[in-house]
Tab-separated table of C-alpha atoms in Angstrom:
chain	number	residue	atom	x	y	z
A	1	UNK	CA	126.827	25.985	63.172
A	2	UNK	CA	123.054	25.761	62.453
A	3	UNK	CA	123.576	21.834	61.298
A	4	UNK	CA	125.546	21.313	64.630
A	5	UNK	CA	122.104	23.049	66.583
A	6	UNK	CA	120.061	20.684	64.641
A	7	UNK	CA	122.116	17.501	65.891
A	8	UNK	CA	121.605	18.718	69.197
A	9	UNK	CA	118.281	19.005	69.470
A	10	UNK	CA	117.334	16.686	68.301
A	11	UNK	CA	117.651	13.946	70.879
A	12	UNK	CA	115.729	16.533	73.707
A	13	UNK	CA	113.186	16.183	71.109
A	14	UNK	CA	113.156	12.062	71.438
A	15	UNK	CA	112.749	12.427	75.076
A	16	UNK	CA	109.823	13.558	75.093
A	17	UNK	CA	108.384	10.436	72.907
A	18	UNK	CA	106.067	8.279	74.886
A	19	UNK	CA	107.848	4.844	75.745
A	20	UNK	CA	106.198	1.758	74.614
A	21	UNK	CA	105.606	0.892	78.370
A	22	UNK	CA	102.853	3.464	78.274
A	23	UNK	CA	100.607	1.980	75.778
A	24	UNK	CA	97.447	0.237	77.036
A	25	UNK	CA	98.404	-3.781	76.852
A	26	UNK	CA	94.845	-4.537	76.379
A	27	UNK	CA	93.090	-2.000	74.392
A	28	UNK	CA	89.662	-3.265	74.641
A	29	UNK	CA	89.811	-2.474	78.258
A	30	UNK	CA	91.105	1.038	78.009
A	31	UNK	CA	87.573	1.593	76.246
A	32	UNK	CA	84.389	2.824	77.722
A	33	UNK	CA	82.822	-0.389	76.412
A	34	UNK	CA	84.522	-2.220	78.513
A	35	UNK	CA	82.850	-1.090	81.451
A	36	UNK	CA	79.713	-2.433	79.524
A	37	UNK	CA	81.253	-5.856	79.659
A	38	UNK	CA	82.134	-5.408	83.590
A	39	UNK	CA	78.817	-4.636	84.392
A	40	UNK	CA	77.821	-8.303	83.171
A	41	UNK	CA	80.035	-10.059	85.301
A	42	UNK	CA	78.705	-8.299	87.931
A	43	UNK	CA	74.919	-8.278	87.383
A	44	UNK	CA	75.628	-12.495	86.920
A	45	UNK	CA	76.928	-12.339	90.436
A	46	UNK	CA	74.374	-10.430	92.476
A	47	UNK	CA	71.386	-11.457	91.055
A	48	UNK	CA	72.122	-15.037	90.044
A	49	UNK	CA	74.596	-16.650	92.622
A	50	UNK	CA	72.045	-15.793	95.825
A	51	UNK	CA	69.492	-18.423	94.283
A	52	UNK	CA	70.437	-21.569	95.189
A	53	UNK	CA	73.242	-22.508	97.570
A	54	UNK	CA	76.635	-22.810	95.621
A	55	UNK	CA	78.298	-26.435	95.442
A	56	UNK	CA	82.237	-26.966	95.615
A	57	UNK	CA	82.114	-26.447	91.847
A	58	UNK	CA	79.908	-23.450	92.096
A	59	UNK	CA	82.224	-22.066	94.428
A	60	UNK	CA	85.457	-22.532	92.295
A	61	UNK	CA	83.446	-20.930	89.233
A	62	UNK	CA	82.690	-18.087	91.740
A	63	UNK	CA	86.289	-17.834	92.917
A	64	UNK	CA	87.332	-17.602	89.332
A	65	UNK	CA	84.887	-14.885	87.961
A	66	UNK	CA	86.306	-12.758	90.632
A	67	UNK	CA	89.548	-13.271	89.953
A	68	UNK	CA	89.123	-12.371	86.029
A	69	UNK	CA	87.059	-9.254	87.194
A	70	UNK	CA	90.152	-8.384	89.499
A	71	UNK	CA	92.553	-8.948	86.425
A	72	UNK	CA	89.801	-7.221	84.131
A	73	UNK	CA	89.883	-4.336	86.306
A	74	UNK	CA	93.441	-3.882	86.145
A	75	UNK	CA	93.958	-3.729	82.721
A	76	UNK	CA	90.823	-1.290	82.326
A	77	UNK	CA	93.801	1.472	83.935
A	78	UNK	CA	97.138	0.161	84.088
A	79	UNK	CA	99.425	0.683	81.646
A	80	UNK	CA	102.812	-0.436	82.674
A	81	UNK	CA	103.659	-3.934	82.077
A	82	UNK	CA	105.649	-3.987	85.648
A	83	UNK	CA	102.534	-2.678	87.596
A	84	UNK	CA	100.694	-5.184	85.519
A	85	UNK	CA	102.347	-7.981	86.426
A	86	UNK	CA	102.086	-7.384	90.098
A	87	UNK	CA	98.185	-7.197	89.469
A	88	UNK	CA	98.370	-10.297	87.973
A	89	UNK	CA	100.645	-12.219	90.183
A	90	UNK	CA	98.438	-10.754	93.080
A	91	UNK	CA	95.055	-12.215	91.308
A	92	UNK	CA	97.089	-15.408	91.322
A	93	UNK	CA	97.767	-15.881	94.668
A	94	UNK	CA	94.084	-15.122	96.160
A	95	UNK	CA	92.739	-17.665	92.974
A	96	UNK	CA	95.032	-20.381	94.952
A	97	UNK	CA	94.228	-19.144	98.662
A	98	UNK	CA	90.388	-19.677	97.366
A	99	UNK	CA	91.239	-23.236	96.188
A	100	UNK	CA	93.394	-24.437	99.148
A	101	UNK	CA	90.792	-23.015	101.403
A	102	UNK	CA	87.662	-25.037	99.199
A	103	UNK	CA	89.671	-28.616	99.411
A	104	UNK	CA	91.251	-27.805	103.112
A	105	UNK	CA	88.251	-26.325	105.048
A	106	UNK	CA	89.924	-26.589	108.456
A	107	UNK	CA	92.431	-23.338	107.002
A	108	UNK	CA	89.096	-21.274	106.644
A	109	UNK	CA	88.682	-19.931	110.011
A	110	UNK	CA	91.729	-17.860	109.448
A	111	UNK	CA	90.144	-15.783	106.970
A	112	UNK	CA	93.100	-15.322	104.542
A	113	UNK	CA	91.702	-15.923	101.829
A	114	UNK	CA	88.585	-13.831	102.369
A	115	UNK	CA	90.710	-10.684	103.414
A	116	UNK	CA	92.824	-11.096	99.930
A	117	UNK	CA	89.560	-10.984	98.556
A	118	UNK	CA	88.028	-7.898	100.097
A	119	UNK	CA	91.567	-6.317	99.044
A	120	UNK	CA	91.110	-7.163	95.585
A	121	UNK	CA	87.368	-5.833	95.542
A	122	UNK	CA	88.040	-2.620	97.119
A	123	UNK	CA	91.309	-2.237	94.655
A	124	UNK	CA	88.741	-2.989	91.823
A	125	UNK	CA	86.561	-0.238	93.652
A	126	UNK	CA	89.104	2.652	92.972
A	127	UNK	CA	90.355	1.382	89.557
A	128	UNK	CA	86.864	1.449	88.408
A	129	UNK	CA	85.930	4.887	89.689
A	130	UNK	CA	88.794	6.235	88.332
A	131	UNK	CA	88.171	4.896	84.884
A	132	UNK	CA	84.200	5.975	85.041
A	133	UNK	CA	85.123	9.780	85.917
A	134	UNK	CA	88.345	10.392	84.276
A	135	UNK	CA	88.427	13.454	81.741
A	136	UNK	CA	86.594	12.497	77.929
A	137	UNK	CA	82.956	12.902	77.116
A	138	UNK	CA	80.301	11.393	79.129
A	139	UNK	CA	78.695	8.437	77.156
A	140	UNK	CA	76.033	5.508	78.446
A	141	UNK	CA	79.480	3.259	79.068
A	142	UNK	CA	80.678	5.924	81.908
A	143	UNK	CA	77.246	5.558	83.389
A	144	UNK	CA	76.825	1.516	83.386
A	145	UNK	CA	80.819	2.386	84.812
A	146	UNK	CA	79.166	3.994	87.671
A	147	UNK	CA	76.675	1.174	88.169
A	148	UNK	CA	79.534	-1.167	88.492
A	149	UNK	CA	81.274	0.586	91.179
A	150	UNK	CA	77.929	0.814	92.985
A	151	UNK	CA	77.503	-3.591	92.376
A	152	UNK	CA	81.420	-3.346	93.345
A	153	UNK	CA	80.520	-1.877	96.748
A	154	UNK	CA	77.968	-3.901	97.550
A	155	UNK	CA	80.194	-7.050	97.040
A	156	UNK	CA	83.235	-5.886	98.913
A	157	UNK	CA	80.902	-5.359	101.977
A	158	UNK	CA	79.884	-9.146	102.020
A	159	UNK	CA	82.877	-10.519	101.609
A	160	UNK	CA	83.701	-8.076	104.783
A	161	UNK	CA	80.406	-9.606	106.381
A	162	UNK	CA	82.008	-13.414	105.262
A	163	UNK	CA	85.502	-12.126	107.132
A	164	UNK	CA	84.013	-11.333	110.223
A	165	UNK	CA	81.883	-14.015	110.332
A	166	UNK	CA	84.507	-16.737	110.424
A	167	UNK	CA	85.485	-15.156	113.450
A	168	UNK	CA	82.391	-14.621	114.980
A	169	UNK	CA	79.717	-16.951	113.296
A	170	UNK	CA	76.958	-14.793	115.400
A	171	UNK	CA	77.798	-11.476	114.051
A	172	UNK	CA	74.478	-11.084	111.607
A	173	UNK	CA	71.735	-13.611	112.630
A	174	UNK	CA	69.187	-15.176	110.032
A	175	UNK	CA	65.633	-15.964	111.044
A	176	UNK	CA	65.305	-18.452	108.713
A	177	UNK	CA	67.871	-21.419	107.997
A	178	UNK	CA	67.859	-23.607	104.691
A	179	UNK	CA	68.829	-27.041	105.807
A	180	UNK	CA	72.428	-27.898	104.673
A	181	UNK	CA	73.109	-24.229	104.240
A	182	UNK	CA	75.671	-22.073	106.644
A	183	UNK	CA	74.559	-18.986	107.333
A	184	UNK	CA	78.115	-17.826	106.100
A	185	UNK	CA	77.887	-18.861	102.831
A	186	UNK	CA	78.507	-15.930	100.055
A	187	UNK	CA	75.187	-16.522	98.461
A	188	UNK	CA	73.195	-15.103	102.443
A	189	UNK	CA	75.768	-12.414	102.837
A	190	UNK	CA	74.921	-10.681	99.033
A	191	UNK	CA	71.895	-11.031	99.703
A	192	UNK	CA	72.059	-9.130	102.957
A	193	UNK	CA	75.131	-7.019	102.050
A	194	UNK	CA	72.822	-5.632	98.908
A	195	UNK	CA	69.613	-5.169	101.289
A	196	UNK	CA	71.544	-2.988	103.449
A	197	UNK	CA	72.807	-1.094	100.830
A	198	UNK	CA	69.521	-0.349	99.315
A	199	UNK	CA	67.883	0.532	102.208
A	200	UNK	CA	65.252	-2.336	101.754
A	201	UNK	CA	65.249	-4.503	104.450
A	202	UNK	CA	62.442	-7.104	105.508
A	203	UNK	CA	63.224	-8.477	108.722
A	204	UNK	CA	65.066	-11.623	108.151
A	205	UNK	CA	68.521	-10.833	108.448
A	206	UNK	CA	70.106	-8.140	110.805
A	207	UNK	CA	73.453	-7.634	112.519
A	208	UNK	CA	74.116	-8.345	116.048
A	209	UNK	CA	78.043	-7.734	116.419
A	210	UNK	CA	78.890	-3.857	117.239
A	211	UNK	CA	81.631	-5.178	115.012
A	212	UNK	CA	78.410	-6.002	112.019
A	213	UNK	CA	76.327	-2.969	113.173
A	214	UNK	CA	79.008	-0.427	112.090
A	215	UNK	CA	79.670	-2.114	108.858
A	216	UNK	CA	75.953	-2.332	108.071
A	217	UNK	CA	75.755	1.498	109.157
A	218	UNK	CA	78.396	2.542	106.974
A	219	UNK	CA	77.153	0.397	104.136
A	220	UNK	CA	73.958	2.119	104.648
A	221	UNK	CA	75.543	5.515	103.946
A	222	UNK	CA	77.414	4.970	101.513
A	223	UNK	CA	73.905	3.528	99.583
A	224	UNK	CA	72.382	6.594	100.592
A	225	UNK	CA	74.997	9.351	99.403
A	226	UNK	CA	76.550	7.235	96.317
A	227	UNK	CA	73.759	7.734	93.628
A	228	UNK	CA	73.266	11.184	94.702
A	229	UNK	CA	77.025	12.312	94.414
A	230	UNK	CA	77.253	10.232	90.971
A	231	UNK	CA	74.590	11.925	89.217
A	232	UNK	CA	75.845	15.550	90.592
A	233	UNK	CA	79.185	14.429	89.262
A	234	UNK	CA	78.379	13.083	85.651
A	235	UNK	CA	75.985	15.908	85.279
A	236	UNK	CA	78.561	18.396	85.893
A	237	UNK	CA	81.202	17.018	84.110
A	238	UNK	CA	78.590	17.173	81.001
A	239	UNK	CA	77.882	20.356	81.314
A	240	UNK	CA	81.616	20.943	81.458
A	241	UNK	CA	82.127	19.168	78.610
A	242	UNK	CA	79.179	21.172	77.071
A	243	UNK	CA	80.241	24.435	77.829
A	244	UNK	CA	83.940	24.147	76.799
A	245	UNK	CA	83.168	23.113	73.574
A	246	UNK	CA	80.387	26.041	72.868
A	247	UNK	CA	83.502	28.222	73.913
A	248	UNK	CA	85.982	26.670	71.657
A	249	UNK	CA	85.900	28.114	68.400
């Protein structure tokens, strides 16, 4: 009788095994040093790419850092291989809306391409913050994860100032013009996007849409209240930390 309990136990007891689904496909990612590696990609976009004015190459290089950081961000907190591919088949497509829009300009006005990218940057958003403040110690990667949301942000909003203006090419008016340049262009709108954000603005680029005004306001916020409310939170999830393992025998 006790041999016959043993048999039947024992496969509740498999159930509860983790399936091989669950296991991180990239491990590397799943680290805190991969945020380290994020923040790279990201510090190469904001401060580099405003410089000069991209050319069609340039802009395909762009398009393609953003789609690895989409598919980088991904695999920083997905762990099923179905969810995964979705992710990946979704990079895919805006990757190829990019490059039909570069080599067919007259498709741009309808902004498909720049709307799959503000989805994919806001996506990258969430993923990110939910990989910097998830339960674990607090190291220097969970901070530079912070900063990358914070870069993140600042992105997704000029790609949202790049949507609206290929609808309304007026919406945020520059005082100065670089010959050859359009004022579109994702080089102007970081630039702007990032001096809203900061608070530091010096004159030469403001919104006139209600449309750009209520982005830029918003934007503004969110720079104000964002470092504040990530310090307060890694702070007190240190001293969480901290106190749970003075407790702990």
């Amino acid at each position: 009788m006790g041999a016959f309990s043993l048999r039947t136990m024992r496969p509740r007891a498999s159930q509860t095994t983790p399936k091989p689904t669950d296991a991180p496909l990239f491990p590397f990612w799943v680290e805190d040093r991969g945020l380290s590696f994020f923040l790279a990609f990201l510090v190469l976009i904001t401060i580099f790419v405003p410089m000069i004015p991209l050319s069609r190459s340039g802009r395909i290089g762009l398009d393609l850092i953003f789609a690895f950081m989409l598919f980088s961000g991904a695999v920083a907190t997905i762990r099923h291989r179905a969810l995964m591919y979705l992710v990946v088949a979704a990079t895919v497509i805006e990757f190829t809306a990019d490059l039909i829009v570069e080599f067919n300009p007259s498709l741009g006005h309808l902004g498909w391409d720049t709307a799959l990218k503000v989805s994919g940057m806001a996506i990258l958003v969430v993923m990110t913050l939910r990989h910097t403040f998830r339960p674990g110690p607090i190291s220097v990667h969970r901070v530079m994860g912070g900063v990358v949301a914070y870069l993140l942000i600042g992105l997704t909003w000029a790609f949202g100032y790049k949507l609206l203006m290929e609808q309304r090419s007026d919406a945020i008016h520059f005082q100065s013009s670089i010959t050859g340049s359009l004022t579109g262009e994702p080089s102007r709108l970081i630039y702007f996007s990032f001096a809203t954000l900061t608070s530091v603005t010096y004159g030469d680029a403001y919104p006139t849409h209600r449309i750009a005004r209520s982005l830029a306001m918003a934007e503004a916020l969110i720079g104000q209240l964002y470092p504040s409310i990530l310090i307060a939170t890694l702070v007190g999830m240190a001293l969480q930390a901290r106190s749970s393992g003075g407790v702990d025998p």
